[in-house]
């Protein structure tokens, strides 16, 4: 039996690569305009980073991480997300000593052991942006605007932005008590799942995003954090809404958003779309003012988001906004005989240097088979090099679509370049 790719992973084939490059290019362009610089971190990190950063009562850490011991006996984890990695790099490279805020973005693969379905993979890709060093609600506005700009400029125009505030550790204390009072009878009756029973004492908030349907149903009527936030957090949230109103980004306040990772404080948000079948949430993010301190740094407010590239592709394909891309050669150089064989090699390289996409026969095919191949790959022009052409340094350039023919010099690429450019 032949070996297939592991469950929940997908090859990105040449026919799709141009779509990925288009999306990544657009993202980089928009990030540049917003003053965000790219950062690349390793695919794997020490497991402790995610246990401390993402939180050891989250589904991601408890159930979904690809963790193994390396040959030196260290516990290593394939990154399930990018925020903890970028926060670690921010500390490790003293980025905090440069002018703040530090504005960073990344395009990465992530790994989570989840149940694969449309838009949910075990290896998936994220575009993320993080901003460190400012607690101003203006940054919340800026970050949400960046996500909104990327989604709308790509063509996902039916997104709904849901926002919430999950307060600071102070508001959380009061709220945790209320949550415990609410969940206690369900613990005593044994309705909540085993994981949630463990979460009850350590972090009851996590029960709210348990994927078990029974826990989910119970959580629906739980108290909402927004009703418990302190004056400072409420004021921050009001100002964030003000920035969104100012730039005309519509939002829905959704008190049920708690996000699945432990580091969040104050503003949290999600962009949802009905496009792309099961794609659902294309982007999620929020403030995480305590993470840098949790990882051993000085208190540093921060906020960011990440969006799933596969989900973006599903949505754009669904609404017909994914442009058509094709990679077709400008010129196919066919040859007959040994002498013209080397000549063809020199010629294609001359054409490539001049900026054209040029190909030649690499399978020792007959002339008829070479022309058939040139047609199959959609070459715009062809040139046949025989003994005469090699001697005279001139040949016929044939337009493969409209079948016109012109005589061109092969001394340099000028004639050929001119003909191709005129058509482009
Ligand atoms: P997250 O909500 O876990 O947040 O993931 C962000 C986005 O990644 C999701 O909205 C979704 O589009 C995509 N995604 C997540 N899991 C999968 C999967 N299994 N398959 C395909 N796509 C997926 C974070 O990761 C945070 N680090 C976001 C953040 C950055 N918060 C602050 N800064």
mmCIF file of N, CA and C and ligand atoms in Angstrom, residues 80-83 106 112 114 119-122 124 126 129-130 259 261 263-264 281-286 288 303-308 310-311, ligand 1:
data_model
loop_
_atom_site.group_PDB
_atom_site.id
_atom_site.type_symbol
_atom_site.label_atom_id
_atom_site.label_comp_id
_atom_site.label_asym_id
_atom_site.label_seq_id
_atom_site.Cartn_x
_atom_site.Cartn_y
_atom_site.Cartn_z
ATOM 1 N N UNK A 80 1.397 25.156 18.481
ATOM 2 C CA UNK A 80 -0.036 25.112 18.151
ATOM 3 C C UNK A 80 -0.562 26.494 17.769
ATOM 4 N N UNK A 81 0.243 27.536 17.987
ATOM 5 C CA UNK A 81 -0.138 28.919 17.674
ATOM 6 C C UNK A 81 1.121 29.768 17.708
ATOM 7 N N UNK A 82 1.004 31.045 17.338
ATOM 8 C CA UNK A 82 2.206 31.862 17.198
ATOM 9 C C UNK A 82 2.463 32.876 18.300
ATOM 10 N N UNK A 83 1.424 33.232 19.069
ATOM 11 C CA UNK A 83 1.584 34.344 20.022
ATOM 12 C C UNK A 83 2.662 34.072 21.073
ATOM 13 N N UNK A 106 3.479 37.502 11.316
ATOM 14 C CA UNK A 106 4.067 36.215 10.927
ATOM 15 C C UNK A 106 3.106 35.427 10.054
ATOM 16 N N UNK A 112 -2.200 21.212 15.605
ATOM 17 C CA UNK A 112 -3.124 20.880 16.702
ATOM 18 C C UNK A 112 -3.776 19.546 16.376
ATOM 19 N N UNK A 114 -6.606 17.957 16.268
ATOM 20 C CA UNK A 114 -8.047 18.195 16.320
ATOM 21 C C UNK A 114 -8.744 17.212 15.404
ATOM 22 N N UNK A 119 -11.977 23.106 6.781
ATOM 23 C CA UNK A 119 -11.491 24.287 7.496
ATOM 24 C C UNK A 119 -10.880 23.988 8.849
ATOM 25 N N UNK A 120 -10.775 22.714 9.218
ATOM 26 C CA UNK A 120 -10.116 22.362 10.489
ATOM 27 C C UNK A 120 -9.101 21.261 10.214
ATOM 28 N N UNK A 121 -7.839 21.613 10.324
ATOM 29 C CA UNK A 121 -6.780 20.656 9.994
ATOM 30 C C UNK A 121 -5.875 20.442 11.200
ATOM 31 N N UNK A 122 -5.005 19.448 11.075
ATOM 32 C CA UNK A 122 -4.019 19.231 12.140
ATOM 33 C C UNK A 122 -2.741 20.010 11.863
ATOM 34 N N UNK A 124 -2.121 23.459 9.977
ATOM 35 C CA UNK A 124 -2.790 24.562 9.290
ATOM 36 C C UNK A 124 -1.865 25.773 9.328
ATOM 37 N N UNK A 126 -1.352 30.072 9.703
ATOM 38 C CA UNK A 126 -1.909 31.306 10.254
ATOM 39 C C UNK A 126 -1.134 32.518 9.756
ATOM 40 N N UNK A 129 -0.643 38.831 13.813
ATOM 41 C CA UNK A 129 0.012 40.117 14.067
ATOM 42 C C UNK A 129 -0.024 40.367 15.571
ATOM 43 N N UNK A 130 1.068 40.885 16.110
ATOM 44 C CA UNK A 130 1.149 41.143 17.553
ATOM 45 C C UNK A 130 1.740 42.529 17.761
ATOM 46 N N UNK A 259 -12.664 33.022 24.158
ATOM 47 C CA UNK A 259 -11.453 32.569 23.487
ATOM 48 C C UNK A 259 -10.892 31.326 24.195
ATOM 49 N N UNK A 261 -7.731 30.367 24.705
ATOM 50 C CA UNK A 261 -6.358 30.388 25.210
ATOM 51 C C UNK A 261 -6.342 31.268 26.466
ATOM 52 N N UNK A 263 -4.243 33.392 27.868
ATOM 53 C CA UNK A 263 -3.530 34.654 28.098
ATOM 54 C C UNK A 263 -4.369 35.915 27.941
ATOM 55 N N UNK A 264 -5.615 35.786 27.485
ATOM 56 C CA UNK A 264 -6.366 36.999 27.152
ATOM 57 C C UNK A 264 -6.818 37.819 28.361
ATOM 58 N N UNK A 281 -15.114 30.777 12.003
ATOM 59 C CA UNK A 281 -14.268 31.872 12.483
ATOM 60 C C UNK A 281 -12.998 31.942 11.643
ATOM 61 N N UNK A 282 -12.820 33.055 10.934
ATOM 62 C CA UNK A 282 -11.598 33.181 10.126
ATOM 63 C C UNK A 282 -10.481 33.835 10.914
ATOM 64 N N UNK A 283 -10.856 34.575 11.962
ATOM 65 C CA UNK A 283 -9.823 35.330 12.686
ATOM 66 C C UNK A 283 -10.215 35.447 14.147
ATOM 67 N N UNK A 284 -9.234 35.320 15.033
ATOM 68 C CA UNK A 284 -9.506 35.494 16.457
ATOM 69 C C UNK A 284 -8.340 36.203 17.113
ATOM 70 N N UNK A 285 -8.645 36.991 18.124
ATOM 71 C CA UNK A 285 -7.534 37.665 18.794
ATOM 72 C C UNK A 285 -7.976 38.399 20.028
ATOM 73 N N UNK A 286 -7.070 39.175 20.578
ATOM 74 C CA UNK A 286 -7.403 39.950 21.757
ATOM 75 C C UNK A 286 -6.166 40.446 22.469
ATOM 76 N N UNK A 288 -3.541 40.676 25.592
ATOM 77 C CA UNK A 288 -2.955 39.718 26.545
ATOM 78 C C UNK A 288 -1.893 40.442 27.374
ATOM 79 N N UNK A 303 -1.358 43.088 22.397
ATOM 80 C CA UNK A 303 -2.609 42.664 21.735
ATOM 81 C C UNK A 303 -2.279 42.125 20.345
ATOM 82 N N UNK A 304 -3.087 41.170 19.867
ATOM 83 C CA UNK A 304 -2.828 40.629 18.531
ATOM 84 C C UNK A 304 -3.986 39.780 18.049
ATOM 85 N N UNK A 305 -3.803 39.184 16.897
ATOM 86 C CA UNK A 305 -4.816 38.276 16.332
ATOM 87 C C UNK A 305 -4.118 37.292 15.416
ATOM 88 N N UNK A 306 -4.849 36.240 15.039
ATOM 89 C CA UNK A 306 -4.353 35.349 13.986
ATOM 90 C C UNK A 306 -5.534 34.917 13.142
ATOM 91 N N UNK A 307 -5.277 34.732 11.827
ATOM 92 C CA UNK A 307 -6.338 34.214 10.960
ATOM 93 C C UNK A 307 -5.861 32.973 10.221
ATOM 94 N N UNK A 308 -6.787 32.068 9.950
ATOM 95 C CA UNK A 308 -6.443 30.815 9.295
ATOM 96 C C UNK A 308 -6.399 30.984 7.789
ATOM 97 N N UNK A 310 -6.114 28.666 5.444
ATOM 98 C CA UNK A 310 -6.981 27.701 4.741
ATOM 99 C C UNK A 310 -8.426 28.197 4.751
ATOM 100 N N UNK A 311 -8.845 28.798 5.872
ATOM 101 C CA UNK A 311 -10.230 29.290 5.957
ATOM 102 C C UNK A 311 -10.440 30.484 5.038
HETATM 103 P P1 LIG B 1 -7.060 30.819 17.571
HETATM 104 O O1 LIG B 1 -8.458 31.340 17.671
HETATM 105 O O2 LIG B 1 -6.757 29.564 18.258
HETATM 106 O O3 LIG B 1 -6.125 31.981 18.089
HETATM 107 O O4 LIG B 1 -6.671 30.661 16.047
HETATM 108 C C1 LIG B 1 -6.746 31.763 15.162
HETATM 109 C C2 LIG B 1 -7.338 31.316 13.841
HETATM 110 O O5 LIG B 1 -6.587 30.224 13.313
HETATM 111 C C3 LIG B 1 -8.756 30.786 13.905
HETATM 112 O O6 LIG B 1 -9.696 31.843 13.886
HETATM 113 C C4 LIG B 1 -8.834 29.948 12.632
HETATM 114 O O7 LIG B 1 -9.087 30.778 11.518
HETATM 115 C C5 LIG B 1 -7.431 29.389 12.541
HETATM 116 N N1 LIG B 1 -7.394 27.999 13.065
HETATM 117 C C6 LIG B 1 -7.318 27.614 14.357
HETATM 118 N N2 LIG B 1 -7.291 26.269 14.457
HETATM 119 C C7 LIG B 1 -7.359 25.798 13.188
HETATM 120 C C8 LIG B 1 -7.365 24.477 12.605
HETATM 121 N N3 LIG B 1 -7.276 23.381 13.350
HETATM 122 N N4 LIG B 1 -7.438 24.381 11.259
HETATM 123 C C9 LIG B 1 -7.504 25.476 10.467
HETATM 124 N N5 LIG B 1 -7.506 26.745 10.965
HETATM 125 C C10 LIG B 1 -7.434 26.903 12.299
HETATM 126 C C11 LIG B 1 -4.761 31.911 18.141
HETATM 127 O O8 LIG B 1 -4.096 31.041 17.639
HETATM 128 C C12 LIG B 1 -4.145 33.108 18.814
HETATM 129 N N6 LIG B 1 -2.693 32.911 18.837
HETATM 130 C C13 LIG B 1 -4.531 34.395 18.114
HETATM 131 C C14 LIG B 1 -3.916 35.600 18.737
HETATM 132 C C15 LIG B 1 -2.825 36.255 18.316
HETATM 133 N N7 LIG B 1 -4.333 36.183 19.841
HETATM 134 C C16 LIG B 1 -3.532 37.201 20.112
HETATM 135 N N8 LIG B 1 -2.596 37.251 19.214
#
